[in-house]
CSV table of N, CA, C and O in Angstrom, one decimal:
chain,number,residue,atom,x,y,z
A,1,UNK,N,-6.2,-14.2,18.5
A,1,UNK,CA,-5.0,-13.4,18.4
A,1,UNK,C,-5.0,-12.3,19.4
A,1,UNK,O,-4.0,-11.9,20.1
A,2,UNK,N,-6.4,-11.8,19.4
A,2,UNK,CA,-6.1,-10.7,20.8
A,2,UNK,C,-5.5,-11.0,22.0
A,2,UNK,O,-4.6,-10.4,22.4
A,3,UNK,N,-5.8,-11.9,22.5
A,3,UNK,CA,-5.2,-12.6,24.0
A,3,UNK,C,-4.3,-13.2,23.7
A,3,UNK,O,-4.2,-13.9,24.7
A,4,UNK,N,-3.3,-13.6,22.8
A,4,UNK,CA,-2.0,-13.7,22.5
A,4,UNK,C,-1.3,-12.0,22.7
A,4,UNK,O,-0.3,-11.8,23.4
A,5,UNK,N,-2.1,-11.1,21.9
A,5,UNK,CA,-1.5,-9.7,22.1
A,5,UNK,C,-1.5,-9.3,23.6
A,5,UNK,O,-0.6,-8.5,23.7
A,6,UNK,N,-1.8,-9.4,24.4
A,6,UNK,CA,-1.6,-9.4,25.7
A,6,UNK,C,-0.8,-9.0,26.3
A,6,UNK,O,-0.6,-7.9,26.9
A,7,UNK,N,0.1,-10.3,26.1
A,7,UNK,CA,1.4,-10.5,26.7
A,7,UNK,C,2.5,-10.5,25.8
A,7,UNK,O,3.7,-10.7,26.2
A,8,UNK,N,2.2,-10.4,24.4
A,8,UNK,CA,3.6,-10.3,23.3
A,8,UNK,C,2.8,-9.8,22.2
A,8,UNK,O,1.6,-9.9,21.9
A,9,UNK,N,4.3,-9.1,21.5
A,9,UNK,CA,4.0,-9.0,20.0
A,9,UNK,C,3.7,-9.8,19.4
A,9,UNK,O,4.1,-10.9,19.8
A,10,UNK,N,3.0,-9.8,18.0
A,10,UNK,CA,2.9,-10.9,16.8
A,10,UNK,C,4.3,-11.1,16.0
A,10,UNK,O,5.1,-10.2,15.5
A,11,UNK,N,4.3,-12.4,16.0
A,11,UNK,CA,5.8,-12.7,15.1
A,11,UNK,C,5.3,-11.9,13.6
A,11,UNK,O,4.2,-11.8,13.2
A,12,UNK,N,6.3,-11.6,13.2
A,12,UNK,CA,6.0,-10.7,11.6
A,12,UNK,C,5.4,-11.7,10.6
A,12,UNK,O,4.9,-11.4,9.5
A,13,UNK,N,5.4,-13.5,11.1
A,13,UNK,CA,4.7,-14.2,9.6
A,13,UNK,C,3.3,-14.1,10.7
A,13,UNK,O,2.9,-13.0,10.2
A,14,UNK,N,2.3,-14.4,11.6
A,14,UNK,CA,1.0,-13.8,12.3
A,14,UNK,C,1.1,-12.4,11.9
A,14,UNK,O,0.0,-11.8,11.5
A,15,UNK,N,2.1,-11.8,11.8
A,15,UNK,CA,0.9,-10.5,11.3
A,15,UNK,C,0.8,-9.9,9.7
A,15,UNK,O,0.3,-8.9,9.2
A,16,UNK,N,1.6,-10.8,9.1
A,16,UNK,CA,1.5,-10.9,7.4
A,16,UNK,C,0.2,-11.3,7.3
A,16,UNK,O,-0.7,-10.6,6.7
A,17,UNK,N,0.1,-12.7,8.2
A,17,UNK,CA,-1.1,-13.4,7.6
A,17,UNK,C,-2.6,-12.8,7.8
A,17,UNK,O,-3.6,-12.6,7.0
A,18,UNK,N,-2.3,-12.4,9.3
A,18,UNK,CA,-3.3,-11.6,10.0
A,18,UNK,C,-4.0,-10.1,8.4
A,18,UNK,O,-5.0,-9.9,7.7
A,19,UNK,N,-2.9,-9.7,8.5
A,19,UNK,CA,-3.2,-8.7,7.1
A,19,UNK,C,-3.7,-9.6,5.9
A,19,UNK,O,-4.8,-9.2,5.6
A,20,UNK,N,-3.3,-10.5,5.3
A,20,UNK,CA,-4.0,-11.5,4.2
A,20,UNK,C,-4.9,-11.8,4.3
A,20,UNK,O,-5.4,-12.0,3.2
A,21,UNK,N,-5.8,-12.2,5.5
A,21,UNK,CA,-7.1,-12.5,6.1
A,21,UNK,C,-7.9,-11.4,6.0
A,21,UNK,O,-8.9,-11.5,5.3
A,22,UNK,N,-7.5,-10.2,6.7
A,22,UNK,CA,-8.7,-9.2,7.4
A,22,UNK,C,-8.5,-8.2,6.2
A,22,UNK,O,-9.5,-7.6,5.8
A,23,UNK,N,-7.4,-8.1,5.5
A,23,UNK,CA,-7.5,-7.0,4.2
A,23,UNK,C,-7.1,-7.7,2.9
A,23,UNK,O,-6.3,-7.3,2.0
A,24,UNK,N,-7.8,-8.8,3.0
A,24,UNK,CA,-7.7,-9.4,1.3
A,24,UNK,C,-7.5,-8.5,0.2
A,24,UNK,O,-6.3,-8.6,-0.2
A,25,UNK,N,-8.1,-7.6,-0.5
A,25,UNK,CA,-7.9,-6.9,-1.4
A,25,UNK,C,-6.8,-6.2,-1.2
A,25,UNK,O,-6.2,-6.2,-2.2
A,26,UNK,N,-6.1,-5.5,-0.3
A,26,UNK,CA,-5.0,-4.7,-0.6
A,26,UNK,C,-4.1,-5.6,-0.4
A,26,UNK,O,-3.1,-5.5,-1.1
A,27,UNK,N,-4.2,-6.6,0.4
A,27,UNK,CA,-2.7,-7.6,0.3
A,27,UNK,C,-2.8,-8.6,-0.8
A,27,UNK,O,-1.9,-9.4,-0.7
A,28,UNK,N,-3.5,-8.7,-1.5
A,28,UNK,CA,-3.9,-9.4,-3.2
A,28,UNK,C,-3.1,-8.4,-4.0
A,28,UNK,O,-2.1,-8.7,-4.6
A,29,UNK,N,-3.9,-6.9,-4.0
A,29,UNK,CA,-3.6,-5.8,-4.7
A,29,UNK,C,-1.9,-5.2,-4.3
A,29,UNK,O,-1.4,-4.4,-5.1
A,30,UNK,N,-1.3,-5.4,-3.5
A,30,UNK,CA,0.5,-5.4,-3.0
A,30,UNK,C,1.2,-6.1,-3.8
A,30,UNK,O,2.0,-5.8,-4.6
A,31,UNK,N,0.6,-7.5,-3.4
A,31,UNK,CA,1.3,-8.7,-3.6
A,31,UNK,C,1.4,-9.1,-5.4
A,31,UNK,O,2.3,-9.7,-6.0
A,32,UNK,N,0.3,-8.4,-6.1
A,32,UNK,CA,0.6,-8.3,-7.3
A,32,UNK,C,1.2,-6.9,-8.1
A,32,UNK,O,1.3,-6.9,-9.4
A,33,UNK,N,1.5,-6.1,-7.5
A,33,UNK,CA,2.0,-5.2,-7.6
A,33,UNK,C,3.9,-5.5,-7.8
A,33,UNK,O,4.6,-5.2,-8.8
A,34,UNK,N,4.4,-6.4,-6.4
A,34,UNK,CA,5.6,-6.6,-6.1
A,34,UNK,C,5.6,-7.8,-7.1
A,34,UNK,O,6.8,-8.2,-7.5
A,35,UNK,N,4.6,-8.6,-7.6
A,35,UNK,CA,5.1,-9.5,-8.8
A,35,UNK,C,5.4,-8.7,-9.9
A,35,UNK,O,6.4,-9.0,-10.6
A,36,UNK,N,4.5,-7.3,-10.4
A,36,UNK,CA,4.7,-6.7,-11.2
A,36,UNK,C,6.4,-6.1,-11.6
A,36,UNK,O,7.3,-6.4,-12.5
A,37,UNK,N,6.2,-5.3,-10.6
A,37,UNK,CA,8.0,-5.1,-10.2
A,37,UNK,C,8.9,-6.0,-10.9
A,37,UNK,O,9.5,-5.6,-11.9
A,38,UNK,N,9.1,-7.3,-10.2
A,38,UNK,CA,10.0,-8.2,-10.2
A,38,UNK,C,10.2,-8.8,-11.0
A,38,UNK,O,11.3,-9.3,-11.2
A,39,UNK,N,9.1,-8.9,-12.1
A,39,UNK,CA,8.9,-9.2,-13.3
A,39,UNK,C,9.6,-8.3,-14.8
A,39,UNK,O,10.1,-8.5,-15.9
A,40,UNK,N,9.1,-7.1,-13.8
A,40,UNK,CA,9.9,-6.1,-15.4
A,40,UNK,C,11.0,-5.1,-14.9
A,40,UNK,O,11.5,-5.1,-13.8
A,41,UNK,N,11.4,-4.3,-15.8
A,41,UNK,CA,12.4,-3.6,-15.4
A,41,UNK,C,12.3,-2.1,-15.4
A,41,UNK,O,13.2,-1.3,-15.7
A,42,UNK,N,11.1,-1.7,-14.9
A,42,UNK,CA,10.6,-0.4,-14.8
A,42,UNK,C,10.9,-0.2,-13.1
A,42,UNK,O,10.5,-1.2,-12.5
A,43,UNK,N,11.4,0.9,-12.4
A,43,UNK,CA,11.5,1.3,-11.1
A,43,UNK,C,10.5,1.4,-10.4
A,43,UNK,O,10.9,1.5,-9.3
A,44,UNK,N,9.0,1.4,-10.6
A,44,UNK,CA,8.3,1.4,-9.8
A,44,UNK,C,7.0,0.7,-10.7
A,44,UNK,O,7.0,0.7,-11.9
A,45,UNK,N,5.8,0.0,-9.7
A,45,UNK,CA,5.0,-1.3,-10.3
A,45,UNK,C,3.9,0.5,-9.6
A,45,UNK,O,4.3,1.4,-8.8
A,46,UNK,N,2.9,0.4,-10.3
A,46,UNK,CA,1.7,1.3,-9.6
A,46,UNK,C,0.2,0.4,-10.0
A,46,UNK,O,0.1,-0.8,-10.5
A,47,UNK,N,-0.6,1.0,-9.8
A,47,UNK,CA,-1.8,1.0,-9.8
A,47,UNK,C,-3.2,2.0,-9.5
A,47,UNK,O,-3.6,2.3,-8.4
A,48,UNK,N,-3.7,2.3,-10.8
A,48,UNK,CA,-4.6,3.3,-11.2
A,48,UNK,C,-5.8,2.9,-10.9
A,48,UNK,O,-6.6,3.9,-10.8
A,49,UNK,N,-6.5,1.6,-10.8
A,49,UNK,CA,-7.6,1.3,-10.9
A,49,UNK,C,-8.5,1.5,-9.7
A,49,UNK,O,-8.3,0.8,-8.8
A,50,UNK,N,-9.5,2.5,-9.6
A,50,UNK,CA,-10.3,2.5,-8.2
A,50,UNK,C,-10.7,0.6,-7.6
A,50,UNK,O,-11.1,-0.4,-8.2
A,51,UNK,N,-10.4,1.1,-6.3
A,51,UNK,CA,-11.1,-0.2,-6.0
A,51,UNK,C,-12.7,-0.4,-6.2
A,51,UNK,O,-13.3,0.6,-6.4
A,52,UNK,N,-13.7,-1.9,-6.3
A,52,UNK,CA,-14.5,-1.4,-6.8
A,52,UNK,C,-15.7,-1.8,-5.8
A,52,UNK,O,-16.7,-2.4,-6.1
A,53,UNK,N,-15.1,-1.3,-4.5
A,53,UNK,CA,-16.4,-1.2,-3.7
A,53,UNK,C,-15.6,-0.2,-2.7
A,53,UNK,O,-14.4,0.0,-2.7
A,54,UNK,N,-16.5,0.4,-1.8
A,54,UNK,CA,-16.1,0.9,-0.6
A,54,UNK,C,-15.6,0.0,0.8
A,54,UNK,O,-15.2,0.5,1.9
A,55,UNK,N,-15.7,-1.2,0.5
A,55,UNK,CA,-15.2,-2.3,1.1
A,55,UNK,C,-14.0,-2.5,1.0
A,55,UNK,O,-13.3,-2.4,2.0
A,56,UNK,N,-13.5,-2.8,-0.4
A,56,UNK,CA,-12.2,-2.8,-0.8
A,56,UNK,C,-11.6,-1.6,-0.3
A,56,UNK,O,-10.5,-1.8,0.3
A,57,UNK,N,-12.2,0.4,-0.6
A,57,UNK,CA,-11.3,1.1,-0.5
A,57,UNK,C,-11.1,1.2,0.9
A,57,UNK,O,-9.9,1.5,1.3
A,58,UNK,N,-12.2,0.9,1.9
A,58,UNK,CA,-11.5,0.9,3.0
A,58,UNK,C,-10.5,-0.2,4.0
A,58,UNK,O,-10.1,-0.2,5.2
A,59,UNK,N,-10.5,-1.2,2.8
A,59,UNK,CA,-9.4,-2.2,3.1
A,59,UNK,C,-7.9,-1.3,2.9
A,59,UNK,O,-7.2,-0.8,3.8
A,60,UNK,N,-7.7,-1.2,1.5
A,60,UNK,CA,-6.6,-0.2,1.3
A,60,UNK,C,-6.5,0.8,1.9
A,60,UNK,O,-5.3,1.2,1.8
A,61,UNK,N,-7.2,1.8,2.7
A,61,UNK,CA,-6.8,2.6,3.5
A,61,UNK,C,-6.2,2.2,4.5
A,61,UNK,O,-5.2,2.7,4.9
A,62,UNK,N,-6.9,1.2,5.1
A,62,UNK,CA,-6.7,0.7,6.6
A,62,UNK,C,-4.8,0.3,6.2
A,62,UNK,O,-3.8,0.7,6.8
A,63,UNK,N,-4.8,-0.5,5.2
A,63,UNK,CA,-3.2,-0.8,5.2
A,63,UNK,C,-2.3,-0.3,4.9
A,63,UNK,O,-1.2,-0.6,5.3
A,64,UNK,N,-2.7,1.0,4.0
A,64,UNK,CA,-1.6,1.9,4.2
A,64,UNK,C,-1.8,3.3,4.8
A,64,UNK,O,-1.1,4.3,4.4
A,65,UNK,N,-2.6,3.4,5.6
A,65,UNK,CA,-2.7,4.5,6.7
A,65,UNK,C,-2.2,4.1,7.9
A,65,UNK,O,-1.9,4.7,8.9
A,66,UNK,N,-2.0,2.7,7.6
A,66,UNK,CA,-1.4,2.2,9.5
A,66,UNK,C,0.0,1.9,9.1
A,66,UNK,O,0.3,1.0,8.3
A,67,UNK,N,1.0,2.8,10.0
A,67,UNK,CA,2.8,2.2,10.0
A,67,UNK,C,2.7,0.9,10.4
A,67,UNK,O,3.5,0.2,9.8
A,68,UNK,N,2.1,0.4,11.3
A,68,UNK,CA,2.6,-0.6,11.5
A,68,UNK,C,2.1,-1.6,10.4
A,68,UNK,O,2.7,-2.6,10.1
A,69,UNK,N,0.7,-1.3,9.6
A,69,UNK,CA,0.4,-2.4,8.6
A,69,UNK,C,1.1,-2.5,7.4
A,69,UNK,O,1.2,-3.4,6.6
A,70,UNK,N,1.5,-1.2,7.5
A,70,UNK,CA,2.6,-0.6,6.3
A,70,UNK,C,4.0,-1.3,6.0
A,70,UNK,O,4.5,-1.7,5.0
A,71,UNK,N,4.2,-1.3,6.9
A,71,UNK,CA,5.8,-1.4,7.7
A,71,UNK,C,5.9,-3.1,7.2
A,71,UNK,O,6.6,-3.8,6.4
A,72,UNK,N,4.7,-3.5,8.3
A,72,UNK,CA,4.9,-5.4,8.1
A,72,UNK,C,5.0,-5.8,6.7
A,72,UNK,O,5.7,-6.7,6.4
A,73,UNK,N,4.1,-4.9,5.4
A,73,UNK,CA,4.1,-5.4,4.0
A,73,UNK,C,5.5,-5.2,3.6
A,73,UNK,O,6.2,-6.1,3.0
A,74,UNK,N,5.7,-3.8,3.9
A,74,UNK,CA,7.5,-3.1,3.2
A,74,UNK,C,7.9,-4.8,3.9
A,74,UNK,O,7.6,-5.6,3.1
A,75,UNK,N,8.3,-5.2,4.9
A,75,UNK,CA,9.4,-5.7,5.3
A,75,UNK,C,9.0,-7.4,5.1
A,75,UNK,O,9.8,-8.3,5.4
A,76,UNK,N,7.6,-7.8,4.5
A,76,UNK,CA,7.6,-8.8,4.2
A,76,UNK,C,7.5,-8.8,2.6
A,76,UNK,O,7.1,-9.9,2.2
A,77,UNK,N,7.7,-8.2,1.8
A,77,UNK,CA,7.7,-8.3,0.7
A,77,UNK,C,9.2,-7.8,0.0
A,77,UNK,O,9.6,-8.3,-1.0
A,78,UNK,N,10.1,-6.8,0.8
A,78,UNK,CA,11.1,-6.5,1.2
A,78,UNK,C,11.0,-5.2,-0.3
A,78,UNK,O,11.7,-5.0,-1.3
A,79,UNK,N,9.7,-4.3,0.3
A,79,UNK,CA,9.6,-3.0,-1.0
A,79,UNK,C,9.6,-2.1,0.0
A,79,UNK,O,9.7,-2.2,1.2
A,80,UNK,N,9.5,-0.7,-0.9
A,80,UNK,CA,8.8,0.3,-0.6
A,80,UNK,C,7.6,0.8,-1.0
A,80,UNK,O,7.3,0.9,-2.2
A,81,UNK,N,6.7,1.2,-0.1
A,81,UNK,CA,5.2,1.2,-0.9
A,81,UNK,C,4.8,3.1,-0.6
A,81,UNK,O,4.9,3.7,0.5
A,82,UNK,N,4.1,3.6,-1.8
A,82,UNK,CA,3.8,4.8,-1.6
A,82,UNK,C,2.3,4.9,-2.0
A,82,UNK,O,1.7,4.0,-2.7
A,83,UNK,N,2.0,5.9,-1.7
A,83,UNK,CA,0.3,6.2,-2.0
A,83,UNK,C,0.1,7.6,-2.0
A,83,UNK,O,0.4,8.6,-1.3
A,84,UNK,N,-0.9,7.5,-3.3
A,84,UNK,CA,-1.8,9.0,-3.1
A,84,UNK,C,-3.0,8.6,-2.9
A,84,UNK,O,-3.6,7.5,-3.0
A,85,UNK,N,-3.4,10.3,-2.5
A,85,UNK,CA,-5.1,10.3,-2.8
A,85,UNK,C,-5.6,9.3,-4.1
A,85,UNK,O,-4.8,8.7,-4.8
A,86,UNK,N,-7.0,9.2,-4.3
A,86,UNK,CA,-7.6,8.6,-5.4
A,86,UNK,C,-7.1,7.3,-5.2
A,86,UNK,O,-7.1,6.7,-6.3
A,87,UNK,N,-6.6,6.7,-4.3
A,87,UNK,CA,-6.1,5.6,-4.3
A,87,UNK,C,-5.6,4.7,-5.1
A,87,UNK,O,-6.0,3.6,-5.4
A,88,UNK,N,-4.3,5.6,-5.5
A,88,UNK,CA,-2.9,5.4,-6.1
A,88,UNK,C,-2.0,4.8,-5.7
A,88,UNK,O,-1.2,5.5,-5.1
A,89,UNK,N,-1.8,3.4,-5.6
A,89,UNK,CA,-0.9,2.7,-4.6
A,89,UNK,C,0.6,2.3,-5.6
A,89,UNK,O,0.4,2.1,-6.8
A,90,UNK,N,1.7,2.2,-5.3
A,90,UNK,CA,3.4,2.1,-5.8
A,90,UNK,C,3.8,1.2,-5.2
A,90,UNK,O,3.6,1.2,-4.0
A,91,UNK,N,4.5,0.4,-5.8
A,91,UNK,CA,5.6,-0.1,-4.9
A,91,UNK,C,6.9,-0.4,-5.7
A,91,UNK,O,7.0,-0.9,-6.8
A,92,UNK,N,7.9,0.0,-5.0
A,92,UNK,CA,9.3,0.6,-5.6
A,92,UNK,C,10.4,-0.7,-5.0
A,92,UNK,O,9.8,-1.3,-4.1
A,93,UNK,N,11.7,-1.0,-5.4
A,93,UNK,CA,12.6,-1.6,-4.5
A,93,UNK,C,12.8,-0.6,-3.4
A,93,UNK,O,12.9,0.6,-3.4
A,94,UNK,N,12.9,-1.7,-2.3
A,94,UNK,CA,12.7,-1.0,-0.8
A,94,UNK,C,14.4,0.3,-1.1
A,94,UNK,O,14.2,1.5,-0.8
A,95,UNK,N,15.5,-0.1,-1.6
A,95,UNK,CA,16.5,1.1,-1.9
A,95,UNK,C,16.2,2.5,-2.8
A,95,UNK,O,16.9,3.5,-2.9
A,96,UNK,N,14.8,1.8,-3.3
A,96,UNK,CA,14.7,3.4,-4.0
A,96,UNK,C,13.9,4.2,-3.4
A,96,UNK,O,13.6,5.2,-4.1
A,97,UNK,N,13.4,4.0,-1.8
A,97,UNK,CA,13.2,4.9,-0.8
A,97,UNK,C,14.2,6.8,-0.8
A,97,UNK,O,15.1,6.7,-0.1
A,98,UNK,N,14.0,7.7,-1.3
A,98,UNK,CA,14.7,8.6,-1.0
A,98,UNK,C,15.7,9.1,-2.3
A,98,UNK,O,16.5,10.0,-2.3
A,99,UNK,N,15.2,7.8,-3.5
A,99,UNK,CA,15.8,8.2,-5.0
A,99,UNK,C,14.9,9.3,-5.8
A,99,UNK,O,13.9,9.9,-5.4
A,100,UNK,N,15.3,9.4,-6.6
A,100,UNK,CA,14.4,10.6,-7.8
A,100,UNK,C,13.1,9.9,-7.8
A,100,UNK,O,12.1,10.3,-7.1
A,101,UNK,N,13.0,8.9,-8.7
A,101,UNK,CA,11.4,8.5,-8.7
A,101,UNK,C,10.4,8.4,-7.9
A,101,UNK,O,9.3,8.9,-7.9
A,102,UNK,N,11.1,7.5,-6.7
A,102,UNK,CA,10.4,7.3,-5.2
A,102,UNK,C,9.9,9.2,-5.0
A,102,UNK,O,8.7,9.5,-5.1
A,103,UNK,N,10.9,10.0,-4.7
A,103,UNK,CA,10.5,11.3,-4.6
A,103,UNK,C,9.6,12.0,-4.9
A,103,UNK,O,9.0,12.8,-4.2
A,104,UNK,N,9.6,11.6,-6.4
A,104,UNK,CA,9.0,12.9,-7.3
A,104,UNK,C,7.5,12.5,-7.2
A,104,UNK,O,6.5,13.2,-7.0
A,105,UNK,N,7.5,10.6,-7.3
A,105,UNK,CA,5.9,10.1,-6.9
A,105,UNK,C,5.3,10.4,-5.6
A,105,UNK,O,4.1,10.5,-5.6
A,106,UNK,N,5.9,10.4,-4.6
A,106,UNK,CA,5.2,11.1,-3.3
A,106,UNK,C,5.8,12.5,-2.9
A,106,UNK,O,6.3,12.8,-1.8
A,107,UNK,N,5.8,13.5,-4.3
A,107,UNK,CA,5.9,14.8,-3.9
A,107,UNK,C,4.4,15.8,-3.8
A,107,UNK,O,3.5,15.3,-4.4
A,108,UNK,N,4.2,16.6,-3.5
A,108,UNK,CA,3.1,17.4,-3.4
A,108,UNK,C,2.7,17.4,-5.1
A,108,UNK,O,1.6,17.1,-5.6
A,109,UNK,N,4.1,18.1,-5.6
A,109,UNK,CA,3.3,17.9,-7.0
A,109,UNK,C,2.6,17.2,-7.6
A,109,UNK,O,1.6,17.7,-8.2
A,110,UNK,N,2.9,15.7,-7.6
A,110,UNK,CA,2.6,14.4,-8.0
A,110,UNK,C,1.5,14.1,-7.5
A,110,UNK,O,0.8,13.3,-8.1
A,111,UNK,N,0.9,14.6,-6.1
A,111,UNK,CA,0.0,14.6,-5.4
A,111,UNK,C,-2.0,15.0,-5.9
A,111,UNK,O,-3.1,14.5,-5.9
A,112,UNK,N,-1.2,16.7,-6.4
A,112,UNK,CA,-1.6,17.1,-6.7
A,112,UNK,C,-2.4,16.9,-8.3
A,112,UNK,O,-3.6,16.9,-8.6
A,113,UNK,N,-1.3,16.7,-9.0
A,113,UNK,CA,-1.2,16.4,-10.7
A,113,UNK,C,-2.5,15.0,-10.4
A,113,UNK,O,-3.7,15.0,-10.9
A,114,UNK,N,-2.1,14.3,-9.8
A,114,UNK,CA,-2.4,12.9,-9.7
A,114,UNK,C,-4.6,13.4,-9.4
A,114,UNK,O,-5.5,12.6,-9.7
A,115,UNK,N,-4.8,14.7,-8.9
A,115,UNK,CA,-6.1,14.6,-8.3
A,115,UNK,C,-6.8,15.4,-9.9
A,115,UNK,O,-8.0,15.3,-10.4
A,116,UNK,N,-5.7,16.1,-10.2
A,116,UNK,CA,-6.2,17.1,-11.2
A,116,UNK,C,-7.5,16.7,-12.0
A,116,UNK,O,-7.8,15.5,-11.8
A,117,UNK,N,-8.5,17.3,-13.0
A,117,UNK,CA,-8.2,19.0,-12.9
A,117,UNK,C,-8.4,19.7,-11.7
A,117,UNK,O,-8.1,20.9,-11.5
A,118,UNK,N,-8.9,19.0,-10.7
A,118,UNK,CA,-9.6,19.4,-9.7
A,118,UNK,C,-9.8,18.7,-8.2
A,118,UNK,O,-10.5,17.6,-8.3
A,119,UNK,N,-9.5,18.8,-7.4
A,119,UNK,CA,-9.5,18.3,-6.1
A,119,UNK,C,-11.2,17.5,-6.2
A,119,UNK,O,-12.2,18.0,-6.6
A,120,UNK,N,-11.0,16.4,-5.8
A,120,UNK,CA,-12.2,15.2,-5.5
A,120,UNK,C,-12.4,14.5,-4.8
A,120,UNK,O,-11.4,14.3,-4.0
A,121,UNK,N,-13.5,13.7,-4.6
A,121,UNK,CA,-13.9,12.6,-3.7
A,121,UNK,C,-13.5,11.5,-4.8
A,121,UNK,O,-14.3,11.1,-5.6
A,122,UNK,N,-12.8,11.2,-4.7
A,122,UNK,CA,-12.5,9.7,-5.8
A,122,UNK,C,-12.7,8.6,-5.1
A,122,UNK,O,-12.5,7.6,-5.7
């Protein structure tokens, strides 16, 4: 795939897959999230559970600290996905970007509430 990047971008299904490959757990951990969603009738699907290695957590970082790895999931799964610290991962219908819920869950408050009682290494 590098020497393909060369001379072009990756079509968005190479770099879905590319992400299913190299970060199994967060794109396992998305992908059942947006089944969650679709399945019920609550605005937003989340997920509380630490991952349960440092492997896994730095799978999930890598995918939602990078726009572009970010970006390819929103647009191939067709959500919106939010994150806090303690690795709190959301995913909302991509229109409820910029609604009350979407908001209030990536507000500083929620940020904060979410680390309580006390700022940590989680």
């Amino acid at each position: 795939m590098l020497l393909q990047l060369k001379d072009r971008a990756p079509c968005p299904k190479t770099r879905v897959e590319t992400v299913r490959t190299s970060l199994p757990y967060a794109y396992d951990l998305i992908a059942s999230l947006v089944g969650e969603l679709h399945a019920g009738s609550a605005e937003i699907a989340d997920n509380q559970t630490p991952p349960p290695s440092e492997k896994e957590r730095g799978q999930l970082l890598r995918a939602l600290s990078s726009d572009a790895i970010r970006g390819s999931l929103e647009r191939h799964f067709g959500v919106a996905l939010a994150f806090q610290n303690c690795h709190r991962v959301a995913v909302f219908p991509a229109e409820a970007r910029g609604g009350a819920t979407y908001t209030k869950f990536t507000s500083l408050r929620s940020q904060i509430l979410n680390q309580s009682p006390e700022f940590r290494d989680c």
